[in-house]
mmCIF file of C-alpha atoms in Angstrom:
data_model
loop_
_atom_site.group_PDB
_atom_site.id
_atom_site.type_symbol
_atom_site.label_atom_id
_atom_site.label_comp_id
_atom_site.label_asym_id
_atom_site.label_seq_id
_atom_site.Cartn_x
_atom_site.Cartn_y
_atom_site.Cartn_z
ATOM 1 C CA MET A 1 13.294 28.520 -3.887
ATOM 2 C CA LYS A 2 11.794 25.799 -1.673
ATOM 3 C CA THR A 3 9.060 23.566 -2.848
ATOM 4 C CA ASN A 4 5.896 23.832 -0.846
ATOM 5 C CA ILE A 5 4.474 20.449 0.265
ATOM 6 C CA LEU A 6 1.199 19.483 2.068
ATOM 7 C CA PHE A 7 1.211 16.365 3.812
ATOM 8 C CA LEU A 8 -2.050 14.476 4.607
ATOM 9 C CA TYR A 9 -2.399 11.741 7.049
ATOM 10 C CA GLY A 10 -4.752 9.934 9.460
ATOM 11 C CA GLY A 11 -8.097 9.519 7.705
ATOM 12 C CA ALA A 12 -11.516 7.849 8.266
ATOM 13 C CA SER A 13 -9.946 4.360 7.595
ATOM 14 C CA PHE A 14 -9.344 1.184 9.480
ATOM 15 C CA GLU A 15 -5.584 1.728 8.695
ATOM 16 C CA HIS A 16 -5.590 5.352 10.430
ATOM 17 C CA GLU A 17 -3.075 4.209 12.921
ATOM 18 C CA VAL A 18 -0.568 2.885 10.361
ATOM 19 C CA SER A 19 -0.808 6.263 8.592
ATOM 20 C CA CYS A 20 0.059 8.039 11.931
ATOM 21 C CA LEU A 21 3.146 5.853 12.009
ATOM 22 C CA SER A 22 4.112 6.502 8.404
ATOM 23 C CA ILE A 23 3.822 10.354 8.459
ATOM 24 C CA LYS A 24 6.199 10.506 11.426
ATOM 25 C CA ASN A 25 8.964 8.628 9.590
ATOM 26 C CA ILE A 26 8.643 10.839 6.559
ATOM 27 C CA ILE A 27 8.855 14.077 8.433
ATOM 28 C CA LYS A 28 11.730 12.642 10.312
ATOM 29 C CA GLU A 29 13.565 12.079 7.004
ATOM 30 C CA ILE A 30 12.422 14.902 4.650
ATOM 31 C CA ASN A 31 15.098 17.535 3.454
ATOM 32 C CA LYS A 32 13.968 20.639 5.439
ATOM 33 C CA GLU A 33 16.391 22.728 3.454
ATOM 34 C CA LYS A 34 14.680 21.706 0.131
ATOM 35 C CA TYR A 35 11.016 21.947 1.273
ATOM 36 C CA ASN A 36 8.637 24.149 3.188
ATOM 37 C CA TYR A 37 5.742 21.961 4.318
ATOM 38 C CA GLN A 38 2.781 21.882 6.420
ATOM 39 C CA ILE A 39 0.871 18.795 7.946
ATOM 40 C CA ILE A 40 -2.776 18.077 7.944
ATOM 41 C CA TYR A 41 -4.346 15.598 10.162
ATOM 42 C CA ILE A 42 -7.708 14.087 9.054
ATOM 43 C CA SER A 43 -9.629 12.547 12.029
ATOM 44 C CA LYS A 44 -11.611 9.354 11.819
ATOM 45 C CA LYS A 45 -14.765 11.695 11.559
ATOM 46 C CA ASN A 46 -13.079 13.066 8.542
ATOM 47 C CA LYS A 47 -12.441 16.624 9.985
ATOM 48 C CA TRP A 48 -9.271 18.309 8.736
ATOM 49 C CA PHE A 49 -6.754 19.984 11.283
ATOM 50 C CA LEU A 50 -3.601 21.817 10.524
ATOM 51 C CA VAL A 51 -0.925 20.413 12.897
ATOM 52 C CA ASP A 52 2.659 21.285 14.024
ATOM 53 C CA ASP A 53 5.635 18.798 13.910
ATOM 54 C CA ASP A 54 4.503 17.430 17.276
ATOM 55 C CA TYR A 55 1.198 16.525 15.663
ATOM 56 C CA LYS A 56 -0.851 18.626 17.911
ATOM 57 C CA GLU A 57 -3.949 20.216 16.515
ATOM 58 C CA LYS A 58 -3.448 23.835 15.710
ATOM 59 C CA LYS A 59 -6.481 24.917 13.534
ATOM 60 C CA ARG A 60 -9.446 23.294 11.808
ATOM 61 C CA ILE A 61 -9.296 23.762 7.996
ATOM 62 C CA ASP A 62 -12.864 24.222 6.603
ATOM 63 C CA ASN A 63 -12.245 25.607 3.022
ATOM 64 C CA ILE A 64 -10.056 22.509 2.235
ATOM 65 C CA ILE A 65 -9.637 23.062 -1.682
ATOM 66 C CA ASP A 66 -8.596 26.839 -1.208
ATOM 67 C CA PHE A 67 -6.192 25.671 1.538
ATOM 68 C CA ILE A 68 -4.708 22.848 -0.586
ATOM 69 C CA LYS A 69 -4.202 25.141 -3.733
ATOM 70 C CA GLN A 70 -1.536 27.145 -1.744
ATOM 71 C CA PHE A 71 0.861 24.325 -2.111
ATOM 72 C CA ASP A 72 3.044 22.968 -5.145
ATOM 73 C CA VAL A 73 2.418 19.280 -4.145
ATOM 74 C CA VAL A 74 0.118 17.107 -1.955
ATOM 75 C CA PHE A 75 1.868 14.118 -0.426
ATOM 76 C CA ASN A 76 -0.989 11.874 0.667
ATOM 77 C CA ILE A 77 -0.033 9.244 3.262
ATOM 78 C CA ILE A 78 -3.665 8.054 4.163
ATOM 79 C CA HIS A 79 -3.702 4.439 3.785
ATOM 80 C CA GLY A 80 -6.816 2.470 3.039
ATOM 81 C CA SER A 81 -10.368 3.774 2.478
ATOM 82 C CA ASN A 82 -10.781 7.410 1.137
ATOM 83 C CA GLY A 83 -6.933 7.827 0.946
ATOM 84 C CA GLU A 84 -5.921 4.873 -1.282
ATOM 85 C CA ASP A 85 -8.977 3.914 -3.211
ATOM 86 C CA GLY A 86 -9.060 6.790 -5.647
ATOM 87 C CA LYS A 87 -11.403 9.141 -3.857
ATOM 88 C CA ILE A 88 -9.028 11.741 -2.595
ATOM 89 C CA GLN A 89 -7.073 11.361 -5.938
ATOM 90 C CA GLY A 90 -10.162 12.290 -7.765
ATOM 91 C CA LEU A 91 -10.579 15.349 -5.688
ATOM 92 C CA PHE A 92 -7.191 16.538 -6.442
ATOM 93 C CA GLU A 93 -7.612 15.782 -10.198
ATOM 94 C CA MET A 94 -10.917 17.864 -10.366
ATOM 95 C CA TYR A 95 -8.989 20.905 -9.158
ATOM 96 C CA ASN A 96 -5.775 20.288 -10.995
ATOM 97 C CA ILE A 97 -3.749 19.670 -7.748
ATOM 98 C CA LYS A 98 -0.376 17.911 -8.160
ATOM 99 C CA TYR A 99 0.066 15.041 -5.786
ATOM 100 C CA VAL A 100 2.425 12.149 -5.166
ATOM 101 C CA GLY A 101 1.489 8.665 -6.256
ATOM 102 C CA CYS A 102 -0.995 6.762 -8.284
ATOM 103 C CA ASP A 103 -3.953 8.456 -10.041
ATOM 104 C CA SER A 104 -7.678 7.874 -9.118
ATOM 105 C CA ILE A 105 -8.261 5.112 -11.628
ATOM 106 C CA SER A 106 -5.176 2.944 -10.764
ATOM 107 C CA SER A 107 -5.795 3.503 -7.014
ATOM 108 C CA MET A 108 -9.270 2.424 -7.210
ATOM 109 C CA LEU A 109 -8.290 -0.724 -9.412
ATOM 110 C CA CYS A 110 -5.649 -1.738 -7.090
ATOM 111 C CA MET A 111 -7.677 -1.233 -3.884
ATOM 112 C CA ASN A 112 -10.315 -3.646 -5.264
ATOM 113 C CA LYS A 113 -8.877 -7.157 -5.161
ATOM 114 C CA ASP A 114 -11.347 -8.577 -7.636
ATOM 115 C CA LEU A 115 -10.685 -6.077 -10.379
ATOM 116 C CA THR A 116 -6.922 -6.229 -9.804
ATOM 117 C CA LYS A 117 -7.140 -10.073 -10.182
ATOM 118 C CA ALA A 118 -9.327 -9.883 -13.323
ATOM 119 C CA LEU A 119 -6.902 -7.461 -15.035
ATOM 120 C CA LEU A 120 -3.769 -9.399 -14.088
ATOM 121 C CA ASN A 121 -5.360 -12.678 -15.311
ATOM 122 C CA TYR A 122 -6.299 -11.211 -18.549
ATOM 123 C CA HIS A 123 -2.506 -10.135 -19.013
ATOM 124 C CA HIS A 124 -1.262 -13.606 -17.965
ATOM 125 C CA ILE A 125 0.173 -12.744 -14.604
ATOM 126 C CA PRO A 126 -0.536 -15.501 -12.131
ATOM 127 C CA VAL A 127 -2.825 -14.814 -9.151
ATOM 128 C CA VAL A 128 -4.246 -16.966 -6.524
ATOM 129 C CA PRO A 129 -7.238 -19.060 -7.662
ATOM 130 C CA GLU A 130 -10.786 -18.419 -6.135
ATOM 131 C CA PHE A 131 -13.665 -20.295 -5.274
ATOM 132 C CA ASP A 132 -17.469 -19.468 -5.163
ATOM 133 C CA LEU A 133 -19.675 -20.349 -2.331
ATOM 134 C CA ASN A 134 -20.798 -23.526 -4.107
ATOM 135 C CA ASN A 135 -17.407 -24.922 -4.897
ATOM 136 C CA ILE A 136 -14.981 -24.865 -2.016
ATOM 137 C CA ILE A 137 -12.121 -26.935 -1.189
ATOM 138 C CA TYR A 138 -10.765 -26.197 2.296
ATOM 139 C CA PRO A 139 -8.687 -24.676 3.639
ATOM 140 C CA VAL A 140 -9.243 -21.184 2.089
ATOM 141 C CA MET A 141 -8.543 -17.540 2.817
ATOM 142 C CA VAL A 142 -11.522 -15.054 3.078
ATOM 143 C CA LYS A 143 -10.437 -11.607 2.330
ATOM 144 C CA ALA A 144 -12.036 -8.154 2.250
ATOM 145 C CA THR A 145 -12.350 -6.959 -1.390
ATOM 146 C CA ALA A 146 -11.270 -3.374 -0.501
ATOM 147 C CA SER A 147 -9.088 -3.321 2.510
ATOM 148 C CA GLY A 148 -5.415 -3.168 3.123
ATOM 149 C CA SER A 149 -2.898 -4.091 6.018
ATOM 150 C CA SER A 150 -4.294 -7.619 5.960
ATOM 151 C CA ILE A 151 -7.342 -6.241 7.785
ATOM 152 C CA GLY A 152 -10.380 -8.374 7.433
ATOM 153 C CA ILE A 153 -8.574 -11.699 6.402
ATOM 154 C CA SER A 154 -9.088 -15.042 7.930
ATOM 155 C CA LYS A 155 -7.956 -18.518 7.240
ATOM 156 C CA VAL A 156 -10.906 -20.986 7.204
ATOM 157 C CA ASN A 157 -10.997 -24.805 7.529
ATOM 158 C CA ASN A 158 -14.608 -25.676 7.327
ATOM 159 C CA ALA A 159 -18.197 -24.314 6.579
ATOM 160 C CA GLU A 160 -18.788 -23.236 10.093
ATOM 161 C CA GLU A 161 -15.731 -21.041 10.269
ATOM 162 C CA LEU A 162 -16.520 -19.733 6.798
ATOM 163 C CA GLU A 163 -19.765 -18.331 7.945
ATOM 164 C CA LYS A 164 -18.082 -16.591 10.915
ATOM 165 C CA ALA A 165 -15.182 -15.224 8.638
ATOM 166 C CA ILE A 166 -17.554 -13.767 6.067
ATOM 167 C CA LYS A 167 -19.468 -11.996 8.833
ATOM 168 C CA GLU A 168 -16.376 -10.577 10.299
ATOM 169 C CA THR A 169 -14.874 -9.558 6.868
ATOM 170 C CA LYS A 170 -18.102 -7.657 6.149
ATOM 171 C CA LYS A 171 -17.185 -5.253 8.941
ATOM 172 C CA TYR A 172 -14.458 -3.985 6.804
ATOM 173 C CA SER A 173 -15.716 -4.276 3.221
ATOM 174 C CA LYS A 174 -19.183 -4.962 1.827
ATOM 175 C CA ASP A 175 -17.668 -7.538 -0.640
ATOM 176 C CA TYR A 176 -15.358 -10.468 -0.066
ATOM 177 C CA LEU A 177 -13.470 -13.108 -1.995
ATOM 178 C CA ILE A 178 -12.473 -16.702 -1.154
ATOM 179 C CA GLU A 179 -9.155 -17.898 -2.167
ATOM 180 C CA LYS A 180 -7.313 -21.000 -2.205
ATOM 181 C CA TYR A 181 -4.930 -21.475 0.742
ATOM 182 C CA ILE A 182 -1.389 -21.712 -0.334
ATOM 183 C CA LYS A 183 1.556 -22.704 1.922
ATOM 184 C CA ALA A 184 3.962 -20.328 0.476
ATOM 185 C CA ARG A 185 6.754 -17.828 1.193
ATOM 186 C CA GLU A 186 5.787 -14.370 1.128
ATOM 187 C CA LEU A 187 8.026 -12.097 -0.892
ATOM 188 C CA GLU A 188 7.743 -8.315 -1.644
ATOM 189 C CA CYS A 189 9.142 -5.941 -4.271
ATOM 190 C CA ALA A 190 9.199 -2.187 -4.155
ATOM 191 C CA ILE A 191 8.571 -0.212 -7.390
ATOM 192 C CA ILE A 192 9.732 3.399 -7.778
ATOM 193 C CA GLU A 193 9.539 5.453 -10.979
ATOM 194 C CA LYS A 194 12.660 7.731 -11.696
ATOM 195 C CA ASN A 195 12.916 9.872 -14.928
ATOM 196 C CA GLY A 196 10.157 7.722 -16.558
ATOM 197 C CA GLU A 197 11.844 4.429 -15.857
ATOM 198 C CA ILE A 198 10.297 1.731 -13.610
ATOM 199 C CA TYR A 199 12.707 0.374 -11.148
ATOM 200 C CA ALA A 200 11.853 -2.971 -9.263
ATOM 201 C CA SER A 201 13.796 -3.653 -6.150
ATOM 202 C CA THR A 202 15.695 -6.589 -4.702
ATOM 203 C CA LEU A 203 13.102 -8.837 -3.158
ATOM 204 C CA GLY A 204 12.404 -9.134 0.624
ATOM 205 C CA GLU A 205 10.777 -12.020 2.463
ATOM 206 C CA VAL A 206 8.339 -11.784 5.345
ATOM 207 C CA LYS A 207 8.455 -14.631 7.836
ATOM 208 C CA SER A 208 5.239 -14.235 9.722
ATOM 209 C CA CYS A 209 4.976 -15.051 13.449
ATOM 210 C CA ASN A 210 1.484 -16.210 12.887
ATOM 211 C CA GLU A 211 0.293 -18.892 10.457
ATOM 212 C CA TYR A 212 -0.223 -16.073 7.975
ATOM 213 C CA TYR A 213 0.644 -12.504 7.707
ATOM 214 C CA ASP A 214 -2.179 -10.690 9.407
ATOM 215 C CA TYR A 215 -2.502 -7.338 11.020
ATOM 216 C CA ASP A 216 -0.817 -8.313 14.205
ATOM 217 C CA SER A 217 2.026 -9.931 12.421
ATOM 218 C CA LYS A 218 2.616 -6.724 10.478
ATOM 219 C CA TYR A 219 2.410 -4.262 13.282
ATOM 220 C CA ASN A 220 2.064 -5.827 16.791
ATOM 221 C CA LEU A 221 4.223 -8.856 16.868
ATOM 222 C CA PRO A 222 7.706 -9.748 16.023
ATOM 223 C CA SER A 223 7.637 -11.056 12.476
ATOM 224 C CA GLN A 224 10.922 -11.412 10.654
ATOM 225 C CA THR A 225 11.772 -9.520 7.392
ATOM 226 C CA ILE A 226 14.766 -10.706 5.394
ATOM 227 C CA ILE A 227 16.466 -8.562 2.768
ATOM 228 C CA PRO A 228 17.497 -9.922 0.244
ATOM 229 C CA ALA A 229 15.220 -12.839 0.089
ATOM 230 C CA ILE A 230 17.084 -16.071 -0.547
ATOM 231 C CA VAL A 231 15.450 -17.434 -3.780
ATOM 232 C CA PRO A 232 16.911 -18.689 -6.990
ATOM 233 C CA GLU A 233 18.047 -16.044 -9.355
ATOM 234 C CA GLU A 234 15.514 -17.133 -12.074
ATOM 235 C CA ILE A 235 12.575 -16.864 -9.551
ATOM 236 C CA SER A 236 13.806 -13.400 -8.348
ATOM 237 C CA ASN A 237 14.131 -12.168 -11.894
ATOM 238 C CA GLN A 238 10.678 -13.411 -12.817
ATOM 239 C CA ILE A 239 8.914 -11.859 -9.663
ATOM 240 C CA ARG A 240 10.687 -8.431 -10.422
ATOM 241 C CA LEU A 241 9.346 -8.750 -13.960
ATOM 242 C CA PHE A 242 5.880 -9.589 -12.986
ATOM 243 C CA ALA A 243 5.951 -6.682 -10.577
ATOM 244 C CA LYS A 244 6.965 -4.158 -13.368
ATOM 245 C CA GLU A 245 4.340 -5.726 -15.640
ATOM 246 C CA ALA A 246 1.584 -5.411 -12.971
ATOM 247 C CA PHE A 247 2.726 -1.795 -12.346
ATOM 248 C CA LYS A 248 2.125 -1.027 -16.002
ATOM 249 C CA VAL A 249 -1.079 -3.045 -16.473
ATOM 250 C CA LEU A 250 -2.822 -1.391 -13.618
ATOM 251 C CA LYS A 251 -1.692 2.126 -14.833
ATOM 252 C CA CYS A 252 0.216 2.902 -11.609
ATOM 253 C CA GLN A 253 2.523 5.900 -11.143
ATOM 254 C CA GLY A 254 5.242 6.858 -8.886
ATOM 255 C CA MET A 255 5.410 4.064 -6.385
ATOM 256 C CA ALA A 256 3.932 0.632 -5.394
ATOM 257 C CA ARG A 257 4.757 -2.329 -3.357
ATOM 258 C CA VAL A 258 3.983 -5.718 -5.121
ATOM 259 C CA ASP A 259 3.319 -8.702 -2.874
ATOM 260 C CA PHE A 260 3.857 -12.256 -4.112
ATOM 261 C CA PHE A 261 3.353 -15.966 -2.734
ATOM 262 C CA TYR A 262 6.074 -18.265 -3.910
ATOM 263 C CA ASP A 263 5.190 -22.009 -3.567
ATOM 264 C CA GLU A 264 8.474 -23.648 -3.449
ATOM 265 C CA ASN A 265 7.188 -27.183 -3.802
ATOM 266 C CA ASN A 266 5.550 -26.575 -7.017
ATOM 267 C CA GLN A 267 7.790 -23.746 -8.361
ATOM 268 C CA GLN A 268 4.774 -21.464 -8.546
ATOM 269 C CA ILE A 269 4.599 -17.710 -8.252
ATOM 270 C CA TYR A 270 1.432 -15.904 -7.442
ATOM 271 C CA LEU A 271 0.937 -12.143 -7.230
ATOM 272 C CA ASN A 272 -1.058 -11.598 -4.258
ATOM 273 C CA GLU A 273 -1.607 -7.762 -4.315
ATOM 274 C CA LEU A 274 -0.304 -4.379 -5.444
ATOM 275 C CA ASN A 275 -0.303 -1.550 -2.797
ATOM 276 C CA THR A 276 -0.323 1.843 -4.433
ATOM 277 C CA LEU A 277 0.360 3.454 -1.112
ATOM 278 C CA PRO A 278 2.696 1.379 0.882
ATOM 279 C CA GLY A 279 3.663 1.968 4.470
ATOM 280 C CA PHE A 280 6.414 4.382 5.288
ATOM 281 C CA THR A 281 6.979 3.322 9.001
ATOM 282 C CA ASP A 282 10.295 2.689 10.377
ATOM 283 C CA ILE A 283 9.559 -1.243 9.834
ATOM 284 C CA SER A 284 7.860 -0.954 6.470
ATOM 285 C CA MET A 285 9.269 -3.070 3.678
ATOM 286 C CA TYR A 286 8.885 -0.393 0.964
ATOM 287 C CA PRO A 287 11.527 1.982 2.146
ATOM 288 C CA LYS A 288 13.558 -0.855 3.556
ATOM 289 C CA LEU A 289 13.779 -2.570 0.278
ATOM 290 C CA LEU A 290 14.814 0.572 -1.660
ATOM 291 C CA ASN A 291 17.220 1.447 1.261
ATOM 292 C CA TYR A 292 18.889 -1.962 0.734
ATOM 293 C CA ASP A 293 19.377 -0.958 -2.962
ATOM 294 C CA GLY A 294 21.159 2.304 -2.109
ATOM 295 C CA TYR A 295 18.268 4.649 -2.048
ATOM 296 C CA THR A 296 18.129 6.676 1.227
ATOM 297 C CA THR A 297 14.525 7.438 2.561
ATOM 298 C CA ARG A 298 15.286 11.112 1.944
ATOM 299 C CA GLU A 299 16.165 10.268 -1.752
ATOM 300 C CA ILE A 300 12.892 8.177 -2.077
ATOM 301 C CA ILE A 301 10.909 11.203 -0.972
ATOM 302 C CA ASP A 302 12.671 13.486 -3.266
ATOM 303 C CA ILE A 303 12.003 11.163 -6.295
ATOM 304 C CA LEU A 304 8.168 10.954 -5.472
ATOM 305 C CA ILE A 305 7.842 14.651 -5.106
ATOM 306 C CA ASP A 306 9.748 15.246 -8.375
ATOM 307 C CA ASN A 307 7.527 12.733 -10.178
ATOM 308 C CA ALA A 308 4.558 14.567 -8.826
ATOM 309 C CA ILE A 309 5.786 17.897 -10.026
ATOM 310 C CA ASN A 310 6.556 16.629 -13.459
ATOM 311 C CA LYS A 311 3.250 14.740 -14.007
#
């Protein structure tokens, strides 16, 4: 008997377009002999529509909970606000609906950079130092506290630029943080759970075509990704260990992509962020890292769905 899957994508988020790319790659790879599935598109105005495989609207869904309850598992691929911050996960949990990925608490924690850093600091996992407004040593990075895909991030060299950067960042998140600027290599690790075991992938490196890895560098410009990252074995092992520890500390489930800075000059590792709903586009590092380690994208999807069924 086939498992009935409901996919959700789009959403009222600044990462709406990324979600639209992710869903197409997942549907291209899913095992259609193993699953029956339907696809819901959520508009930027938070309206829900049933769509076909060509992503054309077929029917508006008004009684959302009754509709969702027809399915065995929900596979949510809404990046950013409402989809990745614990809100929709909380909705599923209220109605005992099985779903792929992290629960509402871990999703909320990981979406909030301040809370993430506080917990990681407490557990002795190194994170980038922060400044308050009265104690800044330039250059710094200004970041939206609750945002992904490098949206709402700026490098700042002086007080005048800082004021402008904070104003810009507040378009995406009511809170912000000011971090030390670190000239470092950007390394990423994919995490997947299988049969209760946490697997940390080979590392990949992102070489941004801009000064730092912003939204344009990720999706619009030709940044370079290198798999495997060429780093000393002890550094690779330590980063993979930190990735697994962070996954456990933040109570994550199913999957995550953990991003690090590696300051070669000072031999220092910093955990930058943990993404509970990583991109699944055809250029996204999460599937590419696991593909390198021998997992096909179809197998990744199967594992994630099996995890949700067996929660």
